[in-house]
Coordinates of C-alpha atoms in Angstrom, one line a residue:
Chain A
M28 CA 24.3 48.9 28.8
L29 CA 20.7 50.0 28.1
W30 CA 21.6 53.6 29.0
K31 CA 24.7 53.5 26.9
I32 CA 22.9 52.1 23.9
A33 CA 20.1 54.7 24.4
L34 CA 22.6 57.5 24.6
R35 CA 24.4 56.4 21.5
N36 CA 21.2 56.0 19.6
L37 CA 20.4 59.6 20.5
L38 CA 23.7 60.7 19.1
R39 CA 23.2 58.9 15.8
N40 CA 21.6 62.0 14.2
K41 CA 23.2 64.8 16.1
R42 CA 21.5 67.6 14.3
R43 CA 18.0 66.2 14.9
T44 CA 18.7 65.4 18.5
G45 CA 20.3 68.7 19.0
F46 CA 17.2 70.5 17.6
S47 CA 14.9 68.6 20.0
L48 CA 17.3 69.1 22.8
A49 CA 17.4 72.8 22.2
L50 CA 13.6 73.0 22.3
V51 CA 13.6 71.0 25.6
V52 CA 16.3 73.4 27.0
I53 CA 14.3 76.5 26.0
V54 CA 11.0 75.1 27.4
T55 CA 12.7 74.1 30.7
M56 CA 14.4 77.4 31.0
G57 CA 11.1 79.2 30.3
L58 CA 9.4 77.1 33.0
V59 CA 12.2 77.8 35.5
L60 CA 12.0 81.5 34.8
F61 CA 8.3 81.7 35.1
N62 CA 8.2 79.4 38.1
A63 CA 10.9 81.5 39.8
F64 CA 9.2 84.7 39.0
V65 CA 5.8 83.4 40.3
D66 CA 7.4 82.1 43.5
Y67 CA 9.2 85.5 44.0
T68 CA 5.9 87.2 43.5
Y69 CA 4.0 84.9 45.9
T70 CA 6.7 85.2 48.6
G71 CA 7.0 89.0 48.1
L72 CA 3.2 89.5 48.2
R73 CA 2.8 87.1 51.1
E74 CA 5.4 88.9 53.2
T75 CA 4.1 92.3 52.1
M76 CA 0.6 91.5 53.2
I77 CA 1.8 90.0 56.5
R78 CA 4.1 92.9 57.3
S79 CA 2.0 95.7 55.9
Q80 CA -1.3 94.8 57.4
L81 CA -2.2 91.3 58.4
G82 CA 0.5 90.0 60.6
H83 CA 0.9 86.3 60.8
L84 CA -2.0 85.9 63.2
Q85 CA -5.0 88.0 64.3
I86 CA -7.0 87.4 67.4
F87 CA -10.6 88.4 67.6
Q88 CA -13.3 88.2 70.3
R89 CA -15.9 85.6 69.5
P90 CA -18.4 85.4 67.9
Y91 CA -16.4 86.1 64.7
D92 CA -18.4 86.5 61.5
E93 CA -16.5 84.6 58.9
V94 CA -18.3 86.4 56.0
T95 CA -18.0 90.0 57.1
G96 CA -14.9 89.6 59.4
Q97 CA -16.9 91.5 62.1
S98 CA -16.4 90.7 65.8
P99 CA -17.3 92.3 69.1
L100 CA -14.7 94.6 70.7
M101 CA -12.1 93.0 72.9
H102 CA -12.0 94.7 76.3
D103 CA -9.3 92.7 78.1
Y104 CA -6.9 92.8 75.1
K105 CA -4.0 93.8 77.3
S106 CA -4.1 90.5 79.2
V107 CA -4.5 88.6 75.9
K108 CA -1.4 90.4 74.6
D109 CA 0.5 89.3 77.7
I110 CA -0.4 85.6 77.0
V111 CA 0.5 85.8 73.4
S112 CA 3.7 87.7 73.9
T113 CA 5.2 84.9 76.0
S114 CA 4.5 82.3 73.3
E115 CA 7.4 80.8 71.3
H116 CA 8.3 82.4 68.0
V117 CA 6.2 85.5 68.7
A118 CA 8.2 88.6 67.7
I119 CA 5.7 91.5 67.9
V120 CA 2.2 91.9 69.3
G121 CA 0.0 94.9 68.7
A122 CA -3.6 95.9 69.3
R123 CA -5.7 97.6 66.7
L124 CA -9.0 99.4 66.8
N125 CA -11.0 99.9 63.6
L126 CA -12.6 103.3 63.0
Q127 CA -14.6 105.0 60.4
G128 CA -16.1 108.4 60.2
L129 CA -15.8 111.8 58.6
I130 CA -12.8 114.1 58.5
T131 CA -12.8 117.8 57.9
K132 CA -10.3 120.5 58.0
G133 CA -11.0 123.1 60.6
G134 CA -13.3 125.9 59.2
E135 CA -14.1 124.0 56.0
A136 CA -17.6 122.8 55.4
E137 CA -16.7 119.8 53.3
S138 CA -16.0 116.6 55.0
I139 CA -14.6 113.3 53.6
S140 CA -15.3 109.8 54.8
F141 CA -12.3 107.9 56.1
I142 CA -11.3 104.5 57.3
G143 CA -9.2 104.7 60.4
L144 CA -7.0 102.4 62.4
G145 CA -6.0 103.0 66.0
V146 CA -2.6 101.4 66.5
E147 CA 0.1 100.9 69.0
P148 CA 2.8 103.0 67.3
E149 CA 5.8 101.1 68.6
A150 CA 4.4 97.7 67.6
E151 CA 2.9 99.0 64.4
S152 CA 6.3 100.2 63.1
Y153 CA 7.1 96.5 62.7
L154 CA 3.6 95.4 61.7
S155 CA 3.1 97.9 58.9
T156 CA 6.5 98.1 57.3
F157 CA 4.9 98.6 53.9
R158 CA 3.3 101.9 55.1
T159 CA 5.8 104.6 54.2
T160 CA 5.9 108.0 55.8
V161 CA 5.9 110.6 53.0
E162 CA 6.4 113.6 55.2
G163 CA 6.1 114.5 58.9
D164 CA 6.9 112.7 62.2
P165 CA 6.1 109.1 63.2
L166 CA 3.1 108.3 65.4
R167 CA 3.9 108.2 69.1
S168 CA 2.0 106.7 72.1
D169 CA 2.6 109.9 74.1
R170 CA 0.8 111.9 71.3
P171 CA -2.5 110.1 71.2
F172 CA -4.2 112.9 69.1
A173 CA -1.6 113.1 66.4
V174 CA -2.6 111.3 63.2
H175 CA -1.2 110.1 60.0
L176 CA -3.2 110.6 56.8
G177 CA -3.0 108.8 53.6
R178 CA -1.2 110.9 51.0
G179 CA -4.4 111.2 48.9
L180 CA -6.6 112.0 51.8
A181 CA -4.2 114.8 52.9
A182 CA -4.2 116.1 49.4
Q183 CA -8.0 116.2 49.3
L184 CA -8.1 118.1 52.6
S185 CA -5.2 120.3 51.5
V186 CA -3.5 119.7 54.8
V187 CA 0.2 119.3 55.6
P188 CA 1.9 118.1 58.8
G189 CA 1.2 120.5 61.6
D190 CA -2.3 121.3 60.5
W191 CA -5.3 120.4 62.6
V192 CA -8.3 118.4 61.4
T193 CA -11.5 117.3 63.0
I194 CA -12.6 113.7 63.0
L195 CA -16.2 112.6 63.6
G196 CA -17.1 109.1 64.7
T197 CA -19.7 107.1 66.6
T198 CA -19.1 106.0 70.2
V199 CA -19.9 102.5 71.3
D200 CA -23.2 103.9 72.7
G201 CA -24.1 105.3 69.3
V202 CA -23.4 108.9 70.0
I203 CA -21.6 111.1 67.5
N204 CA -18.3 112.2 68.9
A205 CA -15.7 114.6 67.5
L206 CA -12.0 115.0 68.1
D207 CA -9.6 117.7 67.0
V208 CA -6.4 116.0 66.0
E209 CA -3.1 117.2 64.6
V210 CA -1.7 115.9 61.3
A211 CA 1.6 114.4 62.3
G212 CA 2.5 113.2 58.9
T213 CA 1.3 111.7 55.6
V214 CA 1.8 108.1 54.5
T215 CA 1.5 105.9 51.5
L216 CA 0.4 102.3 51.4
G217 CA 1.3 101.8 47.7
V218 CA -2.3 101.6 46.7
Q219 CA -4.0 104.8 45.4
Q220 CA -7.5 104.0 46.7
M221 CA -6.1 103.2 50.2
D222 CA -4.1 106.4 50.2
N223 CA -7.3 108.4 49.5
R224 CA -9.1 106.9 52.5
Y225 CA -6.8 105.9 55.3
L226 CA -6.1 107.5 58.7
Y227 CA -3.9 106.2 61.4
M228 CA -3.7 107.3 65.0
P229 CA -2.5 105.9 68.3
I230 CA -5.0 103.5 69.9
Q231 CA -5.6 105.7 72.9
G232 CA -6.8 108.5 70.7
A233 CA -9.0 106.1 68.7
Q234 CA -10.5 104.8 71.9
S235 CA -11.3 108.3 73.0
L236 CA -13.3 108.8 69.7
I237 CA -15.4 105.7 70.4
S238 CA -15.4 106.2 74.2
S239 CA -14.1 102.7 74.9
D240 CA -10.9 101.1 76.3
A241 CA -11.3 98.1 73.9
A242 CA -9.5 97.0 70.7
T243 CA -10.9 95.3 67.6
N244 CA -8.2 92.7 67.4
I245 CA -4.7 91.8 68.2
V246 CA -2.1 91.4 65.5
V247 CA 0.8 89.0 66.0
L248 CA 4.0 88.9 64.0
L249 CA 6.2 85.8 64.2
D250 CA 9.9 85.4 63.6
K251 CA 9.2 83.2 60.6
T252 CA 6.1 82.6 58.4
D253 CA 6.7 78.9 58.4
H254 CA 5.8 78.8 62.2
T255 CA 2.3 80.3 61.6
R256 CA 0.3 77.1 62.0
S257 CA 2.2 75.7 64.9
V258 CA 2.1 79.0 66.9
A259 CA -1.6 79.4 66.2
D260 CA -2.2 75.9 67.6
Q261 CA 0.0 76.6 70.6
I262 CA -1.8 79.9 71.4
E263 CA -5.2 78.3 70.9
Q264 CA -4.3 75.7 73.5
R265 CA -3.3 78.5 75.9
F266 CA -6.6 80.3 75.3
A267 CA -8.5 77.2 76.0
K268 CA -6.6 76.7 79.2
E269 CA -7.4 80.3 80.3
H270 CA -11.0 79.9 79.2
L271 CA -10.7 82.8 76.8
D272 CA -13.4 82.9 74.1
L273 CA -11.1 84.1 71.3
K274 CA -10.8 83.3 67.6
I275 CA -7.4 83.0 65.9
K276 CA -7.2 83.7 62.2
R277 CA -4.1 82.9 60.2
W278 CA -2.8 85.3 57.6
D279 CA -3.7 82.9 54.8
E280 CA -7.3 82.8 56.0
L281 CA -7.4 86.6 56.0
A282 CA -5.5 87.3 52.8
E283 CA -8.2 87.0 50.1
Y284 CA -6.2 89.1 47.7
Y285 CA -3.2 86.8 48.1
R286 CA -5.4 83.8 47.4
Q287 CA -6.8 85.5 44.3
V288 CA -3.3 86.3 43.0
V289 CA -2.1 82.8 43.6
S290 CA -5.1 81.4 41.9
L291 CA -4.7 83.7 38.9
Y292 CA -1.0 83.0 38.6
S293 CA -1.5 79.3 39.0
R294 CA -3.9 79.3 36.1
I295 CA -1.6 81.3 33.9
F296 CA 1.3 79.0 34.8
G297 CA -0.9 76.0 34.0
V298 CA -1.8 77.4 30.6
V299 CA 1.8 78.4 29.8
S300 CA 3.0 75.0 31.0
V301 CA 0.6 73.1 28.8
I302 CA 1.6 75.2 25.7
M303 CA 5.3 74.6 26.5
L304 CA 4.9 71.0 27.2
A305 CA 2.9 70.5 24.0
I306 CA 6.0 71.8 22.1
V307 CA 8.1 69.2 23.9
I308 CA 5.6 66.5 23.1
F309 CA 5.6 67.3 19.4
S310 CA 9.3 67.7 19.2
V311 CA 10.3 64.6 21.1
S312 CA 7.6 62.5 19.5
N313 CA 8.7 63.7 16.1
T314 CA 12.4 62.9 16.8
M315 CA 11.6 59.5 18.2
S316 CA 9.3 58.6 15.3
M317 CA 11.9 59.7 12.7
S318 CA 14.6 57.8 14.6
L319 CA 12.4 54.7 14.6
M320 CA 11.7 54.9 10.9
E321 CA 15.5 54.9 10.3
R322 CA 16.0 52.0 12.6
I323 CA 13.2 49.6 11.7
Q324 CA 15.6 47.0 10.3
E325 CA 17.7 47.3 13.4
L326 CA 14.7 46.8 15.6
G327 CA 13.9 43.7 13.6
T328 CA 17.4 42.5 14.1
L329 CA 17.2 43.0 17.8
R330 CA 13.9 41.1 17.9
A331 CA 15.6 38.3 15.9
V332 CA 18.4 38.0 18.3
G333 CA 16.0 37.7 21.2
A334 CA 15.0 41.1 22.3
T335 CA 11.5 41.1 23.8
R336 CA 8.8 43.7 23.1
P337 CA 9.1 45.1 26.6
Y338 CA 12.9 45.4 26.2
L339 CA 12.5 47.4 23.0
M340 CA 9.9 49.5 24.6
K341 CA 12.2 50.1 27.6
L342 CA 15.1 51.0 25.2
L343 CA 13.1 53.5 23.2
V344 CA 11.5 55.1 26.3
T345 CA 14.9 55.4 27.9
E346 CA 16.0 57.4 24.8
G347 CA 13.1 59.7 25.3
F348 CA 13.8 60.0 29.0
L349 CA 17.5 60.8 28.4
L350 CA 16.5 63.5 25.9
G351 CA 14.2 65.0 28.5
L352 CA 16.6 64.6 31.3
L353 CA 19.6 66.1 29.5
G354 CA 17.5 68.9 28.1
G355 CA 15.9 69.4 31.5
L356 CA 19.3 69.6 33.2
A357 CA 20.7 72.0 30.7
G358 CA 17.5 74.0 30.8
V359 CA 17.7 74.4 34.5
L360 CA 21.3 75.4 34.3
V361 CA 20.5 78.1 31.7
G362 CA 17.4 79.1 33.6
V363 CA 19.4 79.6 36.9
C364 CA 22.0 81.7 35.0
A365 CA 19.2 83.8 33.4
C366 CA 17.5 84.3 36.8
Q367 CA 20.8 85.3 38.5
F368 CA 21.6 87.7 35.6
I369 CA 18.2 89.4 35.7
N370 CA 18.3 89.6 39.5
S371 CA 21.7 91.3 39.3
L372 CA 20.2 94.0 37.0
H373 CA 17.8 95.1 39.8
V374 CA 15.1 95.9 37.3
V375 CA 12.1 97.8 38.8
M376 CA 8.8 97.2 37.0
P377 CA 6.3 100.1 36.6
P378 CA 3.5 100.4 39.1
A379 CA 0.6 98.0 38.5
P380 CA -2.8 99.6 37.8
G381 CA -4.1 101.2 41.0
M382 CA -0.7 101.0 42.6
T383 CA 1.5 104.0 43.4
R384 CA 4.9 102.4 43.3
G385 CA 6.7 99.9 41.1
Y386 CA 8.0 96.6 42.2
P387 CA 11.3 94.8 41.7
L388 CA 11.4 92.2 39.0
G389 CA 12.9 89.3 40.8
F390 CA 13.3 85.5 40.6
R391 CA 13.4 83.2 43.6
L392 CA 15.2 80.0 43.1
G393 CA 14.6 76.9 45.3
W394 CA 14.9 73.2 44.8
S395 CA 11.3 72.8 44.0
I396 CA 11.6 75.6 41.4
L397 CA 14.4 73.8 39.7
T398 CA 13.4 70.2 40.0
G399 CA 9.7 70.8 39.2
P400 CA 10.2 71.9 35.6
M401 CA 13.0 69.4 35.0
L402 CA 10.9 66.4 36.2
L403 CA 7.9 67.8 34.3
V404 CA 9.9 68.0 31.1
A405 CA 11.6 64.7 31.6
S406 CA 8.2 63.0 32.3
T407 CA 6.6 64.7 29.3
S408 CA 9.5 63.5 27.1
V409 CA 8.9 60.0 28.3
L410 CA 5.2 60.4 27.7
S411 CA 5.9 61.6 24.1
T412 CA 8.0 58.6 23.5
L413 CA 5.4 56.1 24.7
L414 CA 3.4 55.9 21.5
P415 CA 6.3 55.7 19.0
A416 CA 8.0 53.2 21.4
W417 CA 4.9 51.1 21.6
R418 CA 4.7 51.0 17.8
G419 CA 8.4 50.2 17.6
S420 CA 8.1 47.3 20.0
R421 CA 5.1 45.9 18.0
I422 CA 6.8 45.8 14.6
N423 CA 6.5 42.7 12.5
I424 CA 10.0 41.1 12.6
V425 CA 9.9 39.7 9.1
E426 CA 8.7 43.0 7.6
A427 CA 11.2 44.9 9.7
L428 CA 14.1 42.7 8.4
R429 CA 13.0 43.3 4.8
Y430 CA 12.7 47.1 5.4
V431 CA 15.1 49.1 3.4
Chain B
M21 CA 28.3 17.3 23.9
K22 CA 28.5 21.1 24.1
P23 CA 27.8 23.1 27.3
A24 CA 24.5 25.0 27.4
S25 CA 24.2 28.7 27.9
D26 CA 24.0 28.4 31.7
G27 CA 27.2 26.3 31.7
S28 CA 25.5 23.0 32.4
V29 CA 26.0 20.0 30.1
S30 CA 22.8 19.0 28.4
M31 CA 21.7 15.5 27.9
P32 CA 21.5 14.1 24.3
R33 CA 18.5 15.3 22.5
A34 CA 16.2 13.8 19.9
M35 CA 17.8 13.9 16.5
S36 CA 15.2 16.1 14.8
C37 CA 16.1 19.8 14.8
V38 CA 13.5 21.2 12.4
R39 CA 10.4 19.4 11.3
L40 CA 7.9 20.8 8.8
R41 CA 4.7 19.1 7.8
S42 CA 2.7 20.5 4.9
V43 CA 3.7 24.0 5.9
T44 CA 2.3 26.9 3.9
K45 CA 2.9 30.5 4.3
E46 CA 1.0 33.3 2.6
Y47 CA 1.5 37.0 2.7
M48 CA -0.8 39.8 1.9
L49 CA 0.8 42.1 -0.7
G50 CA -1.6 45.0 -0.9
K51 CA -4.9 43.2 -1.4
A52 CA -3.4 40.2 -3.1
L53 CA -2.6 37.0 -1.2
V54 CA 0.8 35.8 -2.2
P55 CA 1.8 32.2 -1.4
A56 CA 5.4 32.0 -0.3
L57 CA 5.5 28.3 0.7
R58 CA 3.0 25.9 -0.6
G59 CA 2.9 22.8 1.6
V60 CA 6.5 22.1 2.5
T61 CA 7.3 18.9 4.3
L62 CA 10.9 18.6 5.5
D63 CA 13.1 17.2 8.3
I64 CA 16.4 18.6 9.3
D65 CA 18.4 16.6 11.9
R66 CA 20.7 17.9 14.5
G67 CA 24.2 18.5 13.3
E68 CA 23.4 18.9 9.6
L69 CA 24.9 21.4 7.3
V70 CA 22.1 22.3 4.9
C71 CA 21.9 24.7 2.0
V72 CA 18.5 25.9 0.9
A73 CA 18.9 26.9 -2.7
G74 CA 16.6 28.4 -5.2
P75 CA 16.0 31.5 -7.3
S76 CA 15.0 34.8 -5.9
G77 CA 11.4 34.8 -4.6
S78 CA 11.3 31.0 -4.4
G79 CA 10.6 31.1 -0.6
K80 CA 14.1 30.5 0.9
T81 CA 14.0 33.4 3.2
T82 CA 10.4 32.6 4.3
L83 CA 11.5 29.1 5.1
L84 CA 14.4 30.4 7.2
H85 CA 12.2 32.9 9.0
L86 CA 9.8 30.1 9.9
M87 CA 12.6 27.9 11.1
G88 CA 13.9 30.8 13.2
C89 CA 10.6 31.3 15.0
L90 CA 10.4 34.8 13.5
D91 CA 7.1 34.1 11.9
N92 CA 4.3 31.5 12.1
P93 CA 3.1 29.3 9.3
T94 CA -0.3 30.0 7.8
A95 CA -1.0 26.3 7.9
G96 CA 0.8 23.0 8.6
E97 CA 2.9 21.9 11.5
L98 CA 6.3 23.3 12.3
T99 CA 8.5 22.0 15.1
V100 CA 11.8 23.6 15.9
L101 CA 14.1 22.1 18.5
D102 CA 11.2 20.0 19.8
K103 CA 8.9 22.9 20.2
N104 CA 5.8 23.5 18.2
V105 CA 6.2 27.1 16.8
A106 CA 2.5 27.8 16.6
E107 CA 2.1 27.1 20.3
M108 CA 4.9 29.4 21.4
S109 CA 4.1 32.7 23.0
D110 CA 6.1 35.8 21.9
G111 CA 8.2 35.5 25.0
E112 CA 9.0 31.8 24.4
A113 CA 9.9 32.6 20.8
C114 CA 12.2 35.4 22.0
R115 CA 13.9 33.0 24.4
M116 CA 14.3 30.4 21.7
R117 CA 15.8 32.9 19.3
G118 CA 18.1 34.4 21.9
T119 CA 19.4 31.2 23.4
R120 CA 19.1 28.3 20.9
I121 CA 19.0 29.9 17.5
G122 CA 21.6 32.1 15.9
F123 CA 20.9 34.4 12.9
I124 CA 23.2 35.6 10.1
F125 CA 21.7 38.1 7.7
Q126 CA 22.6 39.0 4.1
S127 CA 23.2 42.6 5.1
F128 CA 25.1 41.7 8.3
S129 CA 22.5 43.7 10.4
L130 CA 25.0 44.7 13.0
I131 CA 24.1 47.5 15.4
E132 CA 26.0 50.5 14.2
V133 CA 26.3 52.3 17.5
L134 CA 27.9 49.3 19.2
S135 CA 31.5 48.1 19.0
V136 CA 32.3 44.6 17.7
F137 CA 32.6 43.3 21.2
E138 CA 29.2 44.9 22.2
N139 CA 27.5 43.5 19.1
V140 CA 28.5 40.0 20.0
E141 CA 27.7 40.6 23.7
Y142 CA 24.2 42.0 23.0
P143 CA 22.3 38.7 22.7
L144 CA 23.9 37.4 25.9
L145 CA 23.0 40.6 27.7
L146 CA 19.4 40.3 26.5
H147 CA 19.1 36.9 28.1
G148 CA 20.7 37.6 31.4
W149 CA 24.2 36.2 31.1
P150 CA 26.2 37.5 34.1
V151 CA 28.9 40.1 33.3
G152 CA 31.8 37.8 33.9
G153 CA 30.5 34.9 31.9
R154 CA 29.4 37.3 29.1
R155 CA 32.8 38.8 28.8
E156 CA 34.6 35.5 28.8
R157 CA 32.2 34.0 26.2
V158 CA 32.6 37.0 23.9
E159 CA 36.3 37.0 24.1
E160 CA 36.4 33.3 23.4
V161 CA 34.1 33.7 20.3
L162 CA 36.0 36.7 19.0
A163 CA 39.3 34.9 19.4
H164 CA 37.9 31.8 17.7
L165 CA 36.8 33.9 14.7
G166 CA 40.0 35.9 14.6
L167 CA 38.3 39.1 15.6
K168 CA 40.0 39.9 18.9
D169 CA 42.0 42.8 17.5
L170 CA 38.8 44.3 16.0
A171 CA 36.8 44.1 19.3
K172 CA 36.8 47.9 19.9
R173 CA 35.9 48.9 16.3
R174 CA 32.5 49.9 15.1
P175 CA 30.9 48.0 12.2
T176 CA 31.4 50.9 9.9
Q177 CA 35.1 50.6 10.4
L178 CA 35.1 47.0 9.1
S179 CA 35.2 45.3 5.6
G180 CA 32.2 43.3 4.4
G181 CA 34.0 40.0 5.3
Q182 CA 34.9 41.2 8.7
R183 CA 31.3 42.4 9.3
Q184 CA 29.9 39.0 8.4
R185 CA 32.4 37.3 10.7
V186 CA 31.1 39.6 13.5
A187 CA 27.6 38.5 12.6
I188 CA 28.7 34.8 12.8
A189 CA 30.3 35.6 16.2
R190 CA 27.1 37.2 17.4
A191 CA 25.1 34.1 16.2
L192 CA 27.6 31.8 17.8
A193 CA 27.9 33.6 21.1
P194 CA 24.8 32.2 22.9
N195 CA 26.0 28.7 22.1
P196 CA 23.0 27.9 19.9
D197 CA 21.8 24.6 18.6
L198 CA 20.8 26.0 15.2
I199 CA 22.3 28.8 13.1
L200 CA 20.3 30.1 10.2
A201 CA 22.1 32.2 7.6
D202 CA 20.1 34.0 5.0
E203 CA 22.3 34.5 1.9
P204 CA 25.3 35.2 4.1
T205 CA 27.6 35.6 1.1
A206 CA 25.4 37.7 -1.2
N207 CA 27.1 41.0 -0.3
L208 CA 30.6 39.6 -0.3
D209 CA 33.1 38.9 -3.1
S210 CA 33.6 35.2 -3.9
T211 CA 36.8 34.7 -1.9
T212 CA 35.3 36.3 1.3
G213 CA 32.0 34.4 0.6
H214 CA 33.9 31.1 0.6
D215 CA 35.7 32.1 3.8
V216 CA 32.3 32.7 5.5
I217 CA 30.9 29.3 4.3
D218 CA 34.2 27.8 5.5
W219 CA 33.6 29.3 8.9
L220 CA 30.1 28.0 9.0
S221 CA 31.3 24.5 8.0
R222 CA 33.9 24.6 10.8
L223 CA 31.3 25.6 13.4
N224 CA 29.2 22.7 12.2
G225 CA 32.1 20.3 12.3
E226 CA 33.6 21.5 15.6
Y227 CA 30.6 22.1 17.7
G228 CA 27.9 20.0 15.9
I229 CA 25.7 23.1 15.5
T230 CA 23.0 22.5 12.9
I231 CA 23.5 25.1 10.1
V232 CA 21.0 26.0 7.5
F233 CA 21.9 28.6 5.0
A234 CA 20.2 30.0 2.0
S235 CA 22.0 30.8 -1.2
H236 CA 21.5 30.9 -4.9
D237 CA 25.3 30.9 -5.7
P238 CA 26.2 27.5 -7.1
K239 CA 29.8 27.7 -5.8
I240 CA 28.5 28.2 -2.3
I241 CA 25.7 25.6 -2.5
S242 CA 28.3 22.9 -3.1
A243 CA 29.8 23.5 0.3
A244 CA 26.8 22.0 2.0
R245 CA 26.3 18.3 2.6
R246 CA 22.6 18.5 1.9
N247 CA 21.0 20.7 -0.7
I248 CA 17.3 21.5 -0.6
N249 CA 16.2 23.2 -3.8
I250 CA 13.0 25.3 -3.5
V251 CA 11.1 26.5 -6.5
D252 CA 7.9 28.6 -6.3
G253 CA 7.4 27.7 -2.6
L254 CA 7.7 23.9 -3.1
I255 CA 10.7 21.6 -2.6
A256 CA 11.9 20.7 -6.0
S257 CA 14.7 18.5 -4.8
D258 CA 16.4 17.4 -1.6
V259 CA 19.8 15.9 -2.1
T260 CA 22.2 14.7 0.5
L261 CA 25.8 14.4 -0.8

């Protein structure tokens, strides 16, 4: 009966309720769209970072410096790979060797500094899906001295696939070493600055440059990101059992950029939400206050026939809740339709500053994306009703009955 | 002996229904203190049919509001159905109003969004009557007042007389000991007004419910067996016919 009365009270002034409802719908829809966009961005960025560079887990030799990310070289990385490969949910395991040095085109005096990565090409084709070959052939283990250059780096050196370049680096003993390598292809990572600096080559070639058979770390890709924590625990236990002094870092511990983006978007979302919810508060509060003004005599009558103050409060808050709930439900529905419609258009946004390629404008819908805004709006609506409802429940009965 | 709201049969009660001793009531009107009642002493026994008469602004409505536990006296002692009103909490006053006192207002004061049936049912709902008992009681009251065919209508679809009958049904539904009617005929034509007073008299006669109504219409006043005339917040006369 309470719900029925509350609903009918809302329908007394259809235009006013309709206006408030429309605002609630728009706000909910806005929150759903923004929430779905942010979630899509988080998920996309997370998977991009995992599959382009970080993997789900990285394994380092201890001691691992948490600040610089530096660690000693791992010499027995092949046996570590064997242990990790047999763990549940592990899809791909690859070793990497970090390099840095100078690169020069044969016969040219000018050299450019590079950041290099020695990789296992077969594994890396899964671990670095974000790296796209612009031209040339893929890296191969049987061609350890064939390299991939970032598109910008190749342009600076004026080299194309098939050309030869010389790379200079330091061996583990601190001796300068040089290698002549063939440019197998050029790649892009989507970020201009990285394209200008990066070099990739098979790990065997990289090991030749530093005169070592070691790797910097092992990168592990899992079948699902959700398994990251459990697999990390499982592998850690196996390392302990084998007395291996290794450090496991999860992708979320390594992805500083991801954390910054999440933090930025969360703040933006917070500010947008507050502004939108303020609109709901004013609108619902205004509607409820106007409605109360029109019903003062009726509230007095209800008190006269035995309604308690808490009952009146409950009735009025229920009206606010219904307004929020109905508006929230409709807003979610409209929001879902809007998301699906925009998704179907396959809109590609222009590249962000510093990036070389655009990204798809997408919306990811999940239960939390839908229920979150709805509950937020419904609870805000209830909150907006509290003050008018409290006032309404405290009316002086005699004055209310005389009110015209 | 009439059954109580919970279905049980109550024991005979003391004869006094409403007792006022030197009751005063003052209101603040802006910054001015306006005396509405100035030391009223009065006893109304159970089963009486009383008319409180007097010109507009004499204090009739204030007296009825005090008797209905809608307000507290500024001074003096007021006992309603053996309870001292000043000592009642808001919750107790609500319970008293919802279970033992029925109200009928000049402007009918029906809830527009509810049907006739629901309007009559509302006070019972507020005081926890079970669904079955509630329905049965509302049907009984509507049938008694000839409103059965109008049960599904909204108040706006009724004539003034029908609305006031619905208000009587609502007041009667919780099976009260006391019904207070504030100028129940003021918004009705004389024939319908007489019908309403006739209904109140019948409730008084058939169920022994104490009925106090306020009016300044001489034709209506004569329907009561006791007339209390109030002038300027004081009882000018109290005549039992």
